[in-house]
């Protein structure tokens, strides 16, 4: 196992454990390399429901349904998926549903693929335009406190909240 | 039979189930025929009725009926794969297929031509898929609720809308009263 993989697993394991400690039991996701460990942990965790989605907007509605059923969930997606969710965040916003998403970023710190930059750079303004609060994580040390802050803002204050995992944390991909 | 006449026959069967109802005129018609606190009316977000229904069904033991439309389902076809693989026994997706975008002026959908939502549902992995005429749907739905397995019902009706006002409830009110219904 090379150093890069060990580093990834360390922050991702910490993030998963933080989410579970905060009572998150519903995980839905569109796969991304940055979310690999979280997805694998959620699949092998007998105490959570883990559902792969075909598109991110399904997840917005899925978590609204899970909230009606009384559970705390999180949508895992990559930054390009944010664009797919924008219209559907009206459901969250108008109904004041709690909503928590973790976005693994492309198109920010150190991006080498020009096609990733437009959506990556638009993530925060688009989410903010739909009244979704954005909390960015850039270092491993920020994970427990930011995850707790985001989860409490979502589930205690009925807010729509996105945690953005910067490429400073997850590393810029060479593709 | 059109959608309004179909919903009239469904209301008695839906009495003890949680209902998520498609955006637009379908919600207005259901609200007008019979408003219950176990109805969650969508006032936006076309295409996501079945996705709300799935999240709900996985987190409650009560029966959930997602009352979807053909045009809306065509907007979120991936849901048929998600439901086909992950739907629990208490989820029924009932698609009112009138071959028409009713809320925008009855423009035809592709189900009028070569597209079969039943075939798409089967292709998505849904095991129990029944296509039936509108006037048989209440019976098919009652059987599906008794069967305690995930089902997709495609109910074929003709286009046509009742002129009705919008649902006069704020989404926050809809959310809160629905949650209270589940908790009791």
CSV table of C-alpha atoms in Angstrom, one decimal:
chain,number,residue,atom,x,y,z
A,1,UNK,CA,0.0,0.0,0.0
A,2,UNK,CA,1.6,3.3,-1.0
A,3,UNK,CA,1.6,6.4,1.2
A,4,UNK,CA,-1.1,8.1,-0.8
A,5,UNK,CA,-3.6,5.3,-0.2
A,6,UNK,CA,-2.8,5.2,3.5
A,7,UNK,CA,-3.4,9.0,3.8
A,8,UNK,CA,-6.8,8.7,2.0
A,9,UNK,CA,-8.0,5.9,4.2
A,10,UNK,CA,-7.0,7.7,7.3
A,11,UNK,CA,-9.1,10.8,6.7
A,12,UNK,CA,-12.0,8.9,5.2
A,13,UNK,CA,-12.2,6.4,8.1
A,14,UNK,CA,-12.3,9.4,10.4
A,15,UNK,CA,-15.1,11.0,8.4
A,16,UNK,CA,-17.2,7.8,8.4
A,17,UNK,CA,-16.7,7.3,12.1
A,18,UNK,CA,-17.7,11.0,12.7
A,19,UNK,CA,-20.9,10.6,10.7
A,20,UNK,CA,-21.9,7.4,12.5
A,21,UNK,CA,-21.3,9.0,15.9
A,22,UNK,CA,-23.6,11.8,14.9
A,23,UNK,CA,-26.5,9.3,14.2
A,24,UNK,CA,-26.3,9.1,10.4
A,25,UNK,CA,-27.8,5.7,9.5
A,26,UNK,CA,-28.8,6.3,5.8
A,27,UNK,CA,-26.1,6.6,3.2
A,28,UNK,CA,-27.0,7.1,-0.5
A,29,UNK,CA,-24.4,7.8,-3.1
A,30,UNK,CA,-23.3,8.2,-6.7
A,31,UNK,CA,-19.8,6.7,-6.6
A,32,UNK,CA,-16.7,8.8,-6.6
A,33,UNK,CA,-13.1,7.8,-5.9
A,34,UNK,CA,-13.0,10.3,-3.1
A,35,UNK,CA,-15.9,8.6,-1.4
A,36,UNK,CA,-14.6,5.0,-2.0
A,37,UNK,CA,-13.9,4.3,1.7
A,38,UNK,CA,-17.1,5.8,3.0
A,39,UNK,CA,-19.1,3.8,0.4
A,40,UNK,CA,-17.4,0.6,1.3
A,41,UNK,CA,-17.8,1.2,5.1
A,42,UNK,CA,-21.5,1.9,4.6
A,43,UNK,CA,-22.0,-1.3,2.6
A,44,UNK,CA,-20.3,-3.4,5.2
A,45,UNK,CA,-22.0,-1.7,8.2
A,46,UNK,CA,-25.0,-3.8,9.3
A,47,UNK,CA,-26.5,-0.9,11.2
A,48,UNK,CA,-27.0,1.4,8.2
A,49,UNK,CA,-29.0,1.5,5.0
A,50,UNK,CA,-26.7,2.1,2.0
A,51,UNK,CA,-28.3,2.7,-1.4
A,52,UNK,CA,-26.5,3.4,-4.7
A,53,UNK,CA,-28.3,5.9,-6.9
A,54,UNK,CA,-28.3,6.4,-10.6
A,55,UNK,CA,-28.2,10.2,-10.4
A,56,UNK,CA,-27.6,12.6,-7.5
A,57,UNK,CA,-31.1,14.2,-7.7
A,58,UNK,CA,-32.6,10.9,-6.6
A,59,UNK,CA,-30.6,11.3,-3.4
A,60,UNK,CA,-32.1,14.7,-2.6
A,61,UNK,CA,-35.6,13.2,-2.7
A,62,UNK,CA,-34.5,9.9,-1.1
A,63,UNK,CA,-33.2,11.8,2.0
A,64,UNK,CA,-36.4,13.8,2.2
A,65,UNK,CA,-38.3,10.6,2.3
A,66,UNK,CA,-35.9,9.2,4.9
A,67,UNK,CA,-36.5,12.3,7.0
A,68,UNK,CA,-40.2,11.8,6.9
A,69,UNK,CA,-39.5,8.3,8.1
A,70,UNK,CA,-37.5,9.7,11.0
A,71,UNK,CA,-33.9,8.9,10.0
A,72,UNK,CA,-30.7,11.0,9.5
A,73,UNK,CA,-29.0,10.5,6.2
A,74,UNK,CA,-26.3,11.8,4.0
A,75,UNK,CA,-25.8,12.0,0.2
A,76,UNK,CA,-22.3,11.3,-1.0
A,77,UNK,CA,-21.5,12.8,-4.4
A,78,UNK,CA,-18.8,14.4,-6.5
A,79,UNK,CA,-18.9,18.1,-7.4
A,80,UNK,CA,-20.2,17.5,-10.9
A,81,UNK,CA,-23.3,15.9,-9.3
A,82,UNK,CA,-24.1,19.2,-7.6
A,83,UNK,CA,-25.3,20.5,-10.9
A,84,UNK,CA,-27.8,17.7,-11.2
A,85,UNK,CA,-29.4,18.5,-7.8
A,86,UNK,CA,-30.0,22.2,-8.1
A,87,UNK,CA,-33.7,22.2,-9.2
A,88,UNK,CA,-34.5,19.4,-6.7
A,89,UNK,CA,-33.1,21.4,-3.8
A,90,UNK,CA,-36.4,23.4,-4.1
A,91,UNK,CA,-38.1,20.5,-2.3
A,92,UNK,CA,-35.6,20.8,0.6
A,93,UNK,CA,-35.7,24.6,0.7
A,94,UNK,CA,-39.5,25.1,0.5
A,95,UNK,CA,-40.2,22.3,2.9
A,96,UNK,CA,-37.3,23.2,5.3
A,97,UNK,CA,-36.2,19.6,5.2
A,98,UNK,CA,-32.9,18.9,6.9
A,99,UNK,CA,-30.4,17.9,4.2
A,100,UNK,CA,-26.7,16.8,4.5
A,101,UNK,CA,-24.5,16.1,1.6
A,102,UNK,CA,-20.7,15.5,1.3
A,103,UNK,CA,-19.2,16.7,-1.9
A,104,UNK,CA,-15.8,15.4,-3.0
A,105,UNK,CA,-14.4,18.2,-5.1
A,106,UNK,CA,-13.0,18.3,-8.6
A,107,UNK,CA,-12.1,21.6,-10.3
A,108,UNK,CA,-10.6,23.3,-7.2
A,109,UNK,CA,-7.1,23.1,-5.7
A,110,UNK,CA,-4.6,21.9,-8.2
A,111,UNK,CA,-7.1,20.6,-10.8
A,112,UNK,CA,-5.4,19.4,-14.1
A,113,UNK,CA,-8.4,18.7,-16.2
A,114,UNK,CA,-10.0,21.9,-17.7
A,115,UNK,CA,-13.4,20.2,-18.2
A,116,UNK,CA,-13.7,19.7,-14.4
A,117,UNK,CA,-13.1,23.4,-13.6
A,118,UNK,CA,-16.5,25.0,-14.6
A,119,UNK,CA,-18.7,22.9,-12.4
A,120,UNK,CA,-16.1,22.7,-9.6
A,121,UNK,CA,-15.8,26.4,-9.4
A,122,UNK,CA,-19.6,26.8,-9.6
A,123,UNK,CA,-20.4,24.4,-6.7
A,124,UNK,CA,-20.4,26.9,-3.9
A,125,UNK,CA,-22.3,29.7,-5.7
A,126,UNK,CA,-24.9,27.3,-7.1
A,127,UNK,CA,-25.5,25.7,-3.7
A,128,UNK,CA,-25.6,29.1,-2.0
A,129,UNK,CA,-28.1,30.3,-4.5
A,130,UNK,CA,-30.4,27.4,-3.4
A,131,UNK,CA,-29.8,28.3,0.3
A,132,UNK,CA,-27.5,25.4,1.0
A,133,UNK,CA,-24.8,26.3,3.5
A,134,UNK,CA,-21.3,25.2,2.4
A,135,UNK,CA,-18.6,24.1,4.9
A,136,UNK,CA,-15.2,23.3,3.3
A,137,UNK,CA,-12.8,20.8,4.8
A,138,UNK,CA,-9.2,21.2,3.7
A,139,UNK,CA,-7.3,19.3,6.4
A,140,UNK,CA,-7.8,16.0,8.3
A,141,UNK,CA,-7.9,18.0,11.6
A,142,UNK,CA,-11.1,19.8,10.5
A,143,UNK,CA,-13.0,16.6,9.9
A,144,UNK,CA,-14.6,15.9,13.3
A,145,UNK,CA,-15.5,19.5,14.1
A,146,UNK,CA,-16.8,20.4,10.7
A,147,UNK,CA,-18.8,17.2,10.3
A,148,UNK,CA,-20.4,17.8,13.7
A,149,UNK,CA,-21.1,21.4,12.9
A,150,UNK,CA,-22.7,20.5,9.5
A,151,UNK,CA,-24.8,17.7,10.9
A,152,UNK,CA,-26.1,19.8,13.8
A,153,UNK,CA,-27.0,22.7,11.4
A,154,UNK,CA,-28.8,20.3,9.1
A,155,UNK,CA,-30.7,18.2,11.7
A,156,UNK,CA,-31.2,20.6,14.6
A,157,UNK,CA,-31.8,23.7,12.5
A,158,UNK,CA,-33.5,22.1,9.5
A,159,UNK,CA,-30.9,23.5,7.1
A,160,UNK,CA,-29.6,22.3,3.8
A,161,UNK,CA,-25.8,21.8,4.4
A,162,UNK,CA,-23.0,20.7,2.1
A,163,UNK,CA,-19.6,19.6,3.3
A,164,UNK,CA,-17.1,20.3,0.5
A,165,UNK,CA,-14.0,18.0,0.6
A,166,UNK,CA,-11.3,20.1,-1.0
A,167,UNK,CA,-8.7,18.6,-3.3
A,168,UNK,CA,-6.3,19.9,-0.7
A,169,UNK,CA,-7.6,17.1,1.5
A,170,UNK,CA,-8.3,14.4,-1.1
A,171,UNK,CA,-5.5,15.3,-3.6
A,172,UNK,CA,-5.9,16.4,-7.2
A,173,UNK,CA,-6.4,13.6,-9.6
A,174,UNK,CA,-4.0,13.3,-12.5
A,175,UNK,CA,-6.9,12.7,-15.0
B,1,UNK,CA,-61.7,6.6,-17.3
B,2,UNK,CA,-59.4,9.6,-16.8
B,3,UNK,CA,-57.0,10.4,-13.9
B,4,UNK,CA,-59.6,12.1,-11.7
B,5,UNK,CA,-62.0,9.2,-12.0
B,6,UNK,CA,-59.2,6.7,-11.3
B,7,UNK,CA,-58.1,8.6,-8.2
B,8,UNK,CA,-61.7,8.5,-6.9
B,9,UNK,CA,-61.6,4.7,-7.1
B,10,UNK,CA,-58.2,4.5,-5.4
B,11,UNK,CA,-58.9,6.7,-2.4
B,12,UNK,CA,-60.7,4.0,-0.3
B,13,UNK,CA,-57.8,1.6,-0.9
B,14,UNK,CA,-55.2,4.3,0.1
B,15,UNK,CA,-56.9,5.0,3.5
B,16,UNK,CA,-54.2,3.3,5.6
B,17,UNK,CA,-51.2,3.8,3.4
B,18,UNK,CA,-48.7,6.6,3.2
B,19,UNK,CA,-49.1,8.4,-0.1
B,20,UNK,CA,-46.5,10.5,-2.0
B,21,UNK,CA,-48.3,12.2,-4.8
B,22,UNK,CA,-46.9,13.5,-8.1
B,23,UNK,CA,-46.6,17.3,-8.7
B,24,UNK,CA,-49.3,19.4,-10.3
B,25,UNK,CA,-52.8,18.4,-11.2
B,26,UNK,CA,-52.6,14.9,-9.8
B,27,UNK,CA,-52.0,16.4,-6.3
B,28,UNK,CA,-54.8,18.9,-6.8
B,29,UNK,CA,-57.2,16.1,-7.8
B,30,UNK,CA,-56.2,13.9,-4.9
B,31,UNK,CA,-56.5,16.8,-2.5
B,32,UNK,CA,-59.9,17.8,-3.9
B,33,UNK,CA,-61.3,14.3,-3.8
B,34,UNK,CA,-60.0,13.4,-0.3
B,35,UNK,CA,-57.3,15.2,1.7
B,36,UNK,CA,-55.7,13.1,4.4
B,37,UNK,CA,-52.7,13.8,6.7
B,38,UNK,CA,-51.1,10.6,5.3
B,39,UNK,CA,-50.8,12.3,1.9
B,40,UNK,CA,-47.6,14.1,0.9
B,41,UNK,CA,-48.4,16.3,-2.0
B,42,UNK,CA,-45.5,17.4,-4.2
B,43,UNK,CA,-45.8,21.0,-5.3
B,44,UNK,CA,-42.5,20.9,-7.3
B,45,UNK,CA,-39.6,18.6,-8.1
B,46,UNK,CA,-41.1,16.7,-11.1
B,47,UNK,CA,-39.8,13.2,-11.3
B,48,UNK,CA,-38.9,12.6,-7.7
B,49,UNK,CA,-42.1,11.1,-6.3
B,50,UNK,CA,-40.7,7.5,-6.4
B,51,UNK,CA,-37.4,8.6,-4.9
B,52,UNK,CA,-39.2,10.2,-1.9
B,53,UNK,CA,-41.3,7.0,-1.7
B,54,UNK,CA,-38.2,4.8,-1.6
B,55,UNK,CA,-36.5,6.8,1.2
B,56,UNK,CA,-39.7,6.7,3.1
B,57,UNK,CA,-40.4,3.0,2.6
B,58,UNK,CA,-36.9,2.1,3.8
B,59,UNK,CA,-37.4,4.0,7.0
B,60,UNK,CA,-40.9,3.0,8.0
B,61,UNK,CA,-42.9,-0.2,8.4
B,62,UNK,CA,-46.1,1.2,7.0
B,63,UNK,CA,-47.1,0.7,3.4
B,64,UNK,CA,-46.0,3.4,1.0
B,65,UNK,CA,-47.7,4.2,-2.3
B,66,UNK,CA,-45.8,6.6,-4.7
B,67,UNK,CA,-48.5,7.9,-7.0
B,68,UNK,CA,-46.5,8.9,-10.0
B,69,UNK,CA,-47.3,10.0,-13.6
B,70,UNK,CA,-45.9,8.8,-16.9
B,71,UNK,CA,-44.3,12.2,-17.8
B,72,UNK,CA,-42.7,12.5,-14.4
B,73,UNK,CA,-41.4,9.0,-14.4
B,74,UNK,CA,-39.8,9.5,-17.8
B,75,UNK,CA,-37.8,12.3,-16.3
B,76,UNK,CA,-36.2,10.0,-13.7
B,77,UNK,CA,-36.0,6.6,-15.3
B,78,UNK,CA,-32.9,5.7,-13.3
B,79,UNK,CA,-35.3,5.3,-10.3
B,80,UNK,CA,-36.6,2.1,-11.9
B,81,UNK,CA,-33.1,0.5,-11.5
B,82,UNK,CA,-32.8,1.9,-7.9
B,83,UNK,CA,-36.3,0.6,-7.0
B,84,UNK,CA,-35.7,-2.6,-9.0
B,85,UNK,CA,-32.8,-3.5,-6.8
B,86,UNK,CA,-33.5,-1.8,-3.4
B,87,UNK,CA,-37.2,-1.4,-2.9
B,88,UNK,CA,-38.4,-3.0,0.4
B,89,UNK,CA,-41.7,-5.0,0.6
B,90,UNK,CA,-43.8,-2.0,1.6
B,91,UNK,CA,-43.2,0.1,-1.5
B,92,UNK,CA,-45.7,0.3,-4.4
B,93,UNK,CA,-45.0,2.6,-7.4
B,94,UNK,CA,-48.3,3.3,-9.0
B,95,UNK,CA,-47.9,5.2,-12.3
B,96,UNK,CA,-51.0,6.9,-13.6
B,97,UNK,CA,-50.2,6.6,-17.3
B,98,UNK,CA,-52.5,8.9,-19.3
B,99,UNK,CA,-49.9,9.4,-22.1
B,100,UNK,CA,-50.0,13.1,-21.5
B,101,UNK,CA,-48.3,16.0,-19.7
B,102,UNK,CA,-51.5,17.0,-18.1
B,103,UNK,CA,-50.4,20.0,-16.0
B,104,UNK,CA,-48.9,21.8,-19.0
B,105,UNK,CA,-51.7,21.4,-21.6
B,106,UNK,CA,-51.9,17.7,-22.3
B,107,UNK,CA,-49.0,17.4,-24.7
B,108,UNK,CA,-48.4,13.8,-25.6
B,109,UNK,CA,-45.7,11.7,-23.8
B,110,UNK,CA,-43.8,8.9,-25.5
B,111,UNK,CA,-46.0,6.3,-23.8
B,112,UNK,CA,-48.5,7.3,-26.6
B,113,UNK,CA,-46.0,5.9,-29.1
B,114,UNK,CA,-43.4,3.2,-28.8
B,115,UNK,CA,-42.5,3.5,-25.1
B,116,UNK,CA,-43.6,1.0,-22.5
B,117,UNK,CA,-43.1,1.9,-18.8
B,118,UNK,CA,-43.9,-1.6,-17.8
B,119,UNK,CA,-41.1,-3.0,-20.0
B,120,UNK,CA,-38.7,-0.3,-18.6
B,121,UNK,CA,-39.7,-1.2,-15.0
B,122,UNK,CA,-39.0,-4.9,-15.8
B,123,UNK,CA,-35.7,-3.9,-17.4
B,124,UNK,CA,-34.8,-2.0,-14.3
B,125,UNK,CA,-35.1,-5.1,-12.3
B,126,UNK,CA,-38.6,-4.7,-10.8
B,127,UNK,CA,-40.0,-8.2,-10.3
B,128,UNK,CA,-43.7,-7.5,-9.9
B,129,UNK,CA,-44.9,-5.3,-12.7
B,130,UNK,CA,-48.6,-5.1,-13.7
B,131,UNK,CA,-50.1,-3.0,-16.4
B,132,UNK,CA,-53.8,-2.7,-16.2
B,133,UNK,CA,-56.7,-0.5,-17.3
B,134,UNK,CA,-57.7,2.3,-15.0
B,135,UNK,CA,-61.0,0.6,-13.9
B,136,UNK,CA,-59.1,-2.5,-12.7
B,137,UNK,CA,-56.4,-0.5,-10.8
B,138,UNK,CA,-58.1,-0.3,-7.4
B,139,UNK,CA,-58.4,-4.1,-7.2
B,140,UNK,CA,-54.8,-4.5,-8.5
B,141,UNK,CA,-53.6,-2.0,-5.9
B,142,UNK,CA,-55.5,-3.8,-3.1
B,143,UNK,CA,-53.9,-7.1,-4.1
B,144,UNK,CA,-50.5,-5.6,-4.3
B,145,UNK,CA,-50.8,-4.1,-0.8
B,146,UNK,CA,-51.9,-7.6,0.5
B,147,UNK,CA,-49.0,-9.3,-1.3
B,148,UNK,CA,-46.4,-7.5,0.9
B,149,UNK,CA,-43.8,-7.3,-1.9
B,150,UNK,CA,-42.5,-4.3,-3.9
B,151,UNK,CA,-44.8,-3.7,-6.9
B,152,UNK,CA,-45.0,-1.4,-9.9
B,153,UNK,CA,-48.5,-0.8,-11.3
B,154,UNK,CA,-48.9,1.0,-14.6
B,155,UNK,CA,-52.5,2.2,-14.8
B,156,UNK,CA,-53.7,3.1,-18.3
B,157,UNK,CA,-56.2,6.0,-18.4
B,158,UNK,CA,-57.2,8.7,-20.9
B,159,UNK,CA,-56.0,12.3,-20.7
B,160,UNK,CA,-58.1,14.9,-19.0
B,161,UNK,CA,-57.9,17.2,-16.0
B,162,UNK,CA,-60.3,18.8,-13.6
B,163,UNK,CA,-59.9,22.6,-13.3
B,164,UNK,CA,-59.0,22.9,-9.6
B,165,UNK,CA,-57.1,25.3,-7.4
B,166,UNK,CA,-53.6,24.6,-6.2
B,167,UNK,CA,-53.1,22.7,-3.0
B,168,UNK,CA,-53.5,25.5,-0.3
B,169,UNK,CA,-50.9,24.0,2.1
B,170,UNK,CA,-47.4,25.2,2.6
B,171,UNK,CA,-44.7,22.5,2.1
B,172,UNK,CA,-43.6,22.9,5.7
B,173,UNK,CA,-47.2,22.2,6.9
B,174,UNK,CA,-47.3,19.1,4.5
B,175,UNK,CA,-44.0,17.9,5.9
B,176,UNK,CA,-44.9,18.4,9.6
B,177,UNK,CA,-48.4,16.8,9.5
B,178,UNK,CA,-47.1,13.9,7.5
B,179,UNK,CA,-44.3,13.2,10.0
B,180,UNK,CA,-46.9,13.4,12.9
B,181,UNK,CA,-49.0,10.8,11.0
B,182,UNK,CA,-46.1,8.4,10.8
B,183,UNK,CA,-45.2,8.8,14.4
B,184,UNK,CA,-48.7,8.0,15.7
